[in-house]
Short mmCIF file of C-alpha atoms and ligand atoms in Angstrom, two decimals:
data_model
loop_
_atom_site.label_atom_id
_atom_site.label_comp_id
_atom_site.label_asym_id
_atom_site.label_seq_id
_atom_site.Cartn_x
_atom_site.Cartn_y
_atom_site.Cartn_z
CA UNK A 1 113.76 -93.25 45.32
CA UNK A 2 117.27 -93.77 44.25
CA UNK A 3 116.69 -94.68 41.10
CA UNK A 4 115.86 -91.19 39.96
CA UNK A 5 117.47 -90.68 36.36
CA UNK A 6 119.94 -87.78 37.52
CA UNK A 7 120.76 -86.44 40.91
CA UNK A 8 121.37 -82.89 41.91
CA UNK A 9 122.46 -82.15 45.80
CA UNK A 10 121.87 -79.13 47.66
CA UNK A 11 124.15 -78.03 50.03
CA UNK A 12 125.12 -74.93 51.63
CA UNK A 13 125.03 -73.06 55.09
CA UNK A 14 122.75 -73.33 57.43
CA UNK A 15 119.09 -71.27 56.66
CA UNK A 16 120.59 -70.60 53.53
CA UNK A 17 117.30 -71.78 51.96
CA UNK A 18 118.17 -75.79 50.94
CA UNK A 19 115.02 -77.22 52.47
CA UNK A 20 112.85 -74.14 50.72
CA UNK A 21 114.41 -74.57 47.51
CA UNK A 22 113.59 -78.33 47.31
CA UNK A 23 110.09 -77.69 48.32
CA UNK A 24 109.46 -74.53 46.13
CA UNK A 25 110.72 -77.19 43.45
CA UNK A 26 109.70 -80.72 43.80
CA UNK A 27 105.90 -82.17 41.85
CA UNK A 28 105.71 -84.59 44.50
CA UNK A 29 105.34 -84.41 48.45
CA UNK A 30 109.10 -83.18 49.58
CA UNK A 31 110.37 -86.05 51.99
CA UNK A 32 111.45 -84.07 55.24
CA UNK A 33 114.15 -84.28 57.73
CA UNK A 34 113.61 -81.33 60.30
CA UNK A 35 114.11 -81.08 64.01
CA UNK A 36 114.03 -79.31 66.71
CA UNK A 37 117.20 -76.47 66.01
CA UNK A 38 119.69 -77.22 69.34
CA UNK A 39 121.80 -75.21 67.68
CA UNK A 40 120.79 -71.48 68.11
CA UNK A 41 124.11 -70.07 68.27
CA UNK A 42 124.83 -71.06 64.12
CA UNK A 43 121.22 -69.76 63.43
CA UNK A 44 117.91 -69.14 65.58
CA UNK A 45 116.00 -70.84 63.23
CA UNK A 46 112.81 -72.99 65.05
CA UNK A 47 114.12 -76.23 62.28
CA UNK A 48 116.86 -77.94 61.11
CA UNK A 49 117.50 -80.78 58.68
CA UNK A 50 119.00 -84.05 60.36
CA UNK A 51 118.95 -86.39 57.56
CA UNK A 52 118.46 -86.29 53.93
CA UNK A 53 115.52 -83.74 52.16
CA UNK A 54 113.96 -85.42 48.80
CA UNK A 55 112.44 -84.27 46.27
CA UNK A 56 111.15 -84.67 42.22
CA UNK A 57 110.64 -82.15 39.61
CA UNK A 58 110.43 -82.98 36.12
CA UNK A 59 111.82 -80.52 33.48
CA UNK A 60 110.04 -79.33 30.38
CA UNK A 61 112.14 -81.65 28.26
CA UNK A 62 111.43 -84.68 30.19
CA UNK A 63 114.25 -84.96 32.26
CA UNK A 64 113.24 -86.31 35.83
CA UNK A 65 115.52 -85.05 38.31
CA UNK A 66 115.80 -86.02 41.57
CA UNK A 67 117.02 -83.16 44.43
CA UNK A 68 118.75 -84.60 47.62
CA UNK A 69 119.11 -81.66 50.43
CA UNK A 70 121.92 -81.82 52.65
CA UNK A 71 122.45 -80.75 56.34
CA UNK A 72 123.76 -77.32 56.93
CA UNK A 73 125.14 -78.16 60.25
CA UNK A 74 128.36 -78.82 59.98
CA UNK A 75 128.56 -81.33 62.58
CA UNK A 76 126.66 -83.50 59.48
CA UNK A 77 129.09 -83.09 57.40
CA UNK A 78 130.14 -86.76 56.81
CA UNK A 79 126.85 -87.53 55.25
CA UNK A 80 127.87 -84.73 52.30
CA UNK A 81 130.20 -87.28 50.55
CA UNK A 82 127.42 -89.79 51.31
CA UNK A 83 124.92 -87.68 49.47
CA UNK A 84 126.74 -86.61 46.74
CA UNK A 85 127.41 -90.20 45.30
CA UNK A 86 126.27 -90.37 41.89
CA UNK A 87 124.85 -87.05 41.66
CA UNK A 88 125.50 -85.20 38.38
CA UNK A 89 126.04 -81.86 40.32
CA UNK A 90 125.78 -79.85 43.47
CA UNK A 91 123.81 -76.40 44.20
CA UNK A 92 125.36 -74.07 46.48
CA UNK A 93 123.38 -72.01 48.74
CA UNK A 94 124.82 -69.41 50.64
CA UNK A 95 122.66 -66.89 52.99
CA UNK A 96 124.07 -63.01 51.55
CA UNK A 97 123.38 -61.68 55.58
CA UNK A 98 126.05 -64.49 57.22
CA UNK A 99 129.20 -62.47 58.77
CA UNK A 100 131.33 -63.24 55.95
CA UNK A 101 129.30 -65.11 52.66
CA UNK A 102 132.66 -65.19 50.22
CA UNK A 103 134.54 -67.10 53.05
CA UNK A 104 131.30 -69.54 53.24
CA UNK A 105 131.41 -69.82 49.57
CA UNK A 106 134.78 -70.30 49.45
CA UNK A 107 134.76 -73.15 52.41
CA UNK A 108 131.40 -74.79 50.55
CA UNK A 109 132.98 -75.01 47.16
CA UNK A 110 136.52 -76.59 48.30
CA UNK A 111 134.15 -79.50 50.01
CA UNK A 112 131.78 -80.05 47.23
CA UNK A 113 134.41 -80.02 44.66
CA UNK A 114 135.88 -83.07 45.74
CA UNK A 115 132.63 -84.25 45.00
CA UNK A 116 131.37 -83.08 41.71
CA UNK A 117 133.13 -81.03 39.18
CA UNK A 118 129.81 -79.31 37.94
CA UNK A 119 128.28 -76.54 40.75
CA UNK A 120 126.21 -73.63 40.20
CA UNK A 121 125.51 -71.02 43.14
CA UNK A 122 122.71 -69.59 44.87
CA UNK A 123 123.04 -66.01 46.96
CA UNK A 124 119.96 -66.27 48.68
CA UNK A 125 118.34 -63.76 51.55
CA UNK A 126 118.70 -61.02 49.09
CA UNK A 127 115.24 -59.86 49.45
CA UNK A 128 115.68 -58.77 53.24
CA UNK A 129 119.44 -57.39 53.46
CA UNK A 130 120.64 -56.51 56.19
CA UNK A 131 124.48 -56.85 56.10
CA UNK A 132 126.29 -54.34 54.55
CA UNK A 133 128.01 -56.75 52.34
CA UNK A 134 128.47 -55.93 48.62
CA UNK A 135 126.39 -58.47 46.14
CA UNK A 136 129.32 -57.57 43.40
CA UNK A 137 132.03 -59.35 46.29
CA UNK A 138 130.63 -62.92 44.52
CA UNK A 139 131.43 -62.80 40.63
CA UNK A 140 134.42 -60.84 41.13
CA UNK A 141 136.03 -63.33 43.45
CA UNK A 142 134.84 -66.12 40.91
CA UNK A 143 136.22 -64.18 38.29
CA UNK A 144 139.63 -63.85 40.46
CA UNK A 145 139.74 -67.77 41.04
CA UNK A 146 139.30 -68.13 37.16
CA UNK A 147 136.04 -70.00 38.00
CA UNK A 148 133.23 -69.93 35.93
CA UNK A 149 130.28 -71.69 37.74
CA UNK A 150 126.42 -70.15 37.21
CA UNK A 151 125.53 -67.70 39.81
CA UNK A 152 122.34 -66.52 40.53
CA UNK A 153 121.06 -64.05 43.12
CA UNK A 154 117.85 -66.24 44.45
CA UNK A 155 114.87 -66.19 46.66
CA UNK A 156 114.31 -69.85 47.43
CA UNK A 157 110.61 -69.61 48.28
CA UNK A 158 110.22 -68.91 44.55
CA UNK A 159 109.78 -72.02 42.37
CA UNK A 160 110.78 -69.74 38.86
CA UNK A 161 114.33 -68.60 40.89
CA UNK A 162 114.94 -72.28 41.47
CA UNK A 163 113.94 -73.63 38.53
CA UNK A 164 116.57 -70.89 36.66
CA UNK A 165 119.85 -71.56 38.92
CA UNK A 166 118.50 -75.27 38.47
CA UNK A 167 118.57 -75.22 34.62
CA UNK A 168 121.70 -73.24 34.52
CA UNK A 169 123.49 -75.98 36.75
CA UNK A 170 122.12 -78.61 34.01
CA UNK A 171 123.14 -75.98 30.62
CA UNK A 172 126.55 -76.53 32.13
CA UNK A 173 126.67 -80.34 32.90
CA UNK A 174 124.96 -80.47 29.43
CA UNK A 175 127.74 -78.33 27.50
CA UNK A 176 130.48 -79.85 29.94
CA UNK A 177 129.28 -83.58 29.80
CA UNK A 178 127.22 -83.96 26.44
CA UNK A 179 124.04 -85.56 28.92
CA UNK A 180 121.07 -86.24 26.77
CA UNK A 181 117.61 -86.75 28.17
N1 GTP B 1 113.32 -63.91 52.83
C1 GTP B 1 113.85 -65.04 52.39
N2 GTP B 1 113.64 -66.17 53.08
C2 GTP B 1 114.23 -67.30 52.61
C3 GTP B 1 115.02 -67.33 51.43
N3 GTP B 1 115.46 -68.60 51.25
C4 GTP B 1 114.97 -69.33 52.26
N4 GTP B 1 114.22 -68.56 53.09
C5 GTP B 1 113.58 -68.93 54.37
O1 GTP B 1 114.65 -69.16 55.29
C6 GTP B 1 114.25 -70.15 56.25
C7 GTP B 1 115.31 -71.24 56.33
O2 GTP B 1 115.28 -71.99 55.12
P1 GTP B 1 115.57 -73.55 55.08
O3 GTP B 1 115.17 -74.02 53.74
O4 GTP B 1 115.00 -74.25 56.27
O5 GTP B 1 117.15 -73.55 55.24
P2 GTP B 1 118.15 -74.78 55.11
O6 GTP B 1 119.24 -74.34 54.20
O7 GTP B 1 117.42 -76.01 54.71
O8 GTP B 1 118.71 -74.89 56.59
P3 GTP B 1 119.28 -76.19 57.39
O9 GTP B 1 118.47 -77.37 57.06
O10 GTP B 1 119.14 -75.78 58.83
O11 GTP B 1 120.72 -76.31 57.01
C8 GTP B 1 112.88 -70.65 55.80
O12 GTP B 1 111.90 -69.98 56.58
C9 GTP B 1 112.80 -70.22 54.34
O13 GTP B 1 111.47 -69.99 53.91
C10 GTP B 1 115.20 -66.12 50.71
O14 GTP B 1 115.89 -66.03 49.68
N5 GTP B 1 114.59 -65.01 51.23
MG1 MG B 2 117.18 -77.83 55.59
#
């Protein structure tokens, strides 16, 4: 399992879709980390991921990627720097209807940068809004920070929304880093 070609990590707030988006993905079984959710004051969700998610997919071109999903919780968060080792890049999922998405963002993207210098970014929970929260707030703060990382408004249960932030993430490793298949 670890000897995947390329690595791409998944990390983001809790709910924010990780788990989803590797399943909606993968061509093989996803390997599964969930639990019982002690934590119902961060989200009231019935599951949570406790370990490491894995999954396959294999791109049109051939490339064979393999997706590692992180724990939202942020009482996991040691095992981020764990997971990220050796991956090529990092999506960012962050749930549009938290109290304040930009300050998640924000917080998400100073972590994983340490990490990896290529990110793209995933608003997800667009479909059912229910904050009152702008969508614009994301590429103009991006745009403010001079930073220039994909951004895609997602819903992670689709495999085509995925697939699109997940080929944008690799047209930017690909223009950054010169990867071939
Ligand atoms: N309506 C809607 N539901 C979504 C979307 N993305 C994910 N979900 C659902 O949100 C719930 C939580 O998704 P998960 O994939 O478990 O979230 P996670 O990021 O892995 O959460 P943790 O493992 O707890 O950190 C699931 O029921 C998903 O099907 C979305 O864009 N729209
Ligand atoms: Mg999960």
């Amino acid at each position: 399992m670890i000897l995947q070609q390329y690595k791409i990590v998944f990390a983001g707030s809790m709910g924010a879709g990780k788990t989803e988006a590797i399943r909606s993905l993968s061509d093989i079984p996803v390997l599964l980390t969930e639990a019982f959710n002690t934590d119902q004051t961060s989200h009231q969700k019935l599951e949570t991921t406790v370990g490491i998610d894995y999954g396959e997919v294999t791109l049109e071109d051939g490339l064979k990627i393999g997706l590692y999903g992180t724990p939202g919780q942020s009482r996991f968060d040691f095992i981020w720097p764990v997971i990220c080792q050796g991956a090529i890049g990092a999506i960012i999922l962050i749930d549009h209807n938290v109290n304040d998405p930009l300050s998640e963002l924000e917080s998400y993207l100073e972590t994983f940068q340490n990490y990896t210098d290529n990110i793209a970014i995933g608003i997800t929970h667009t479909d059912e809004i229910t904050s009152s929260t702008n969508t614009a707030i994301y590429k103009d703060w991006l745009i403010s920070q001079d930073l220039y990382s994909p951004l895609f408004f997602i819903d992670c249960r689709k495999k085509s929304d995925v697939l699109l932030l997940l080929e944008a993430l690799i047209t930017s490793i690909e223009v950054n880093h010169y990867i071939t298949a």
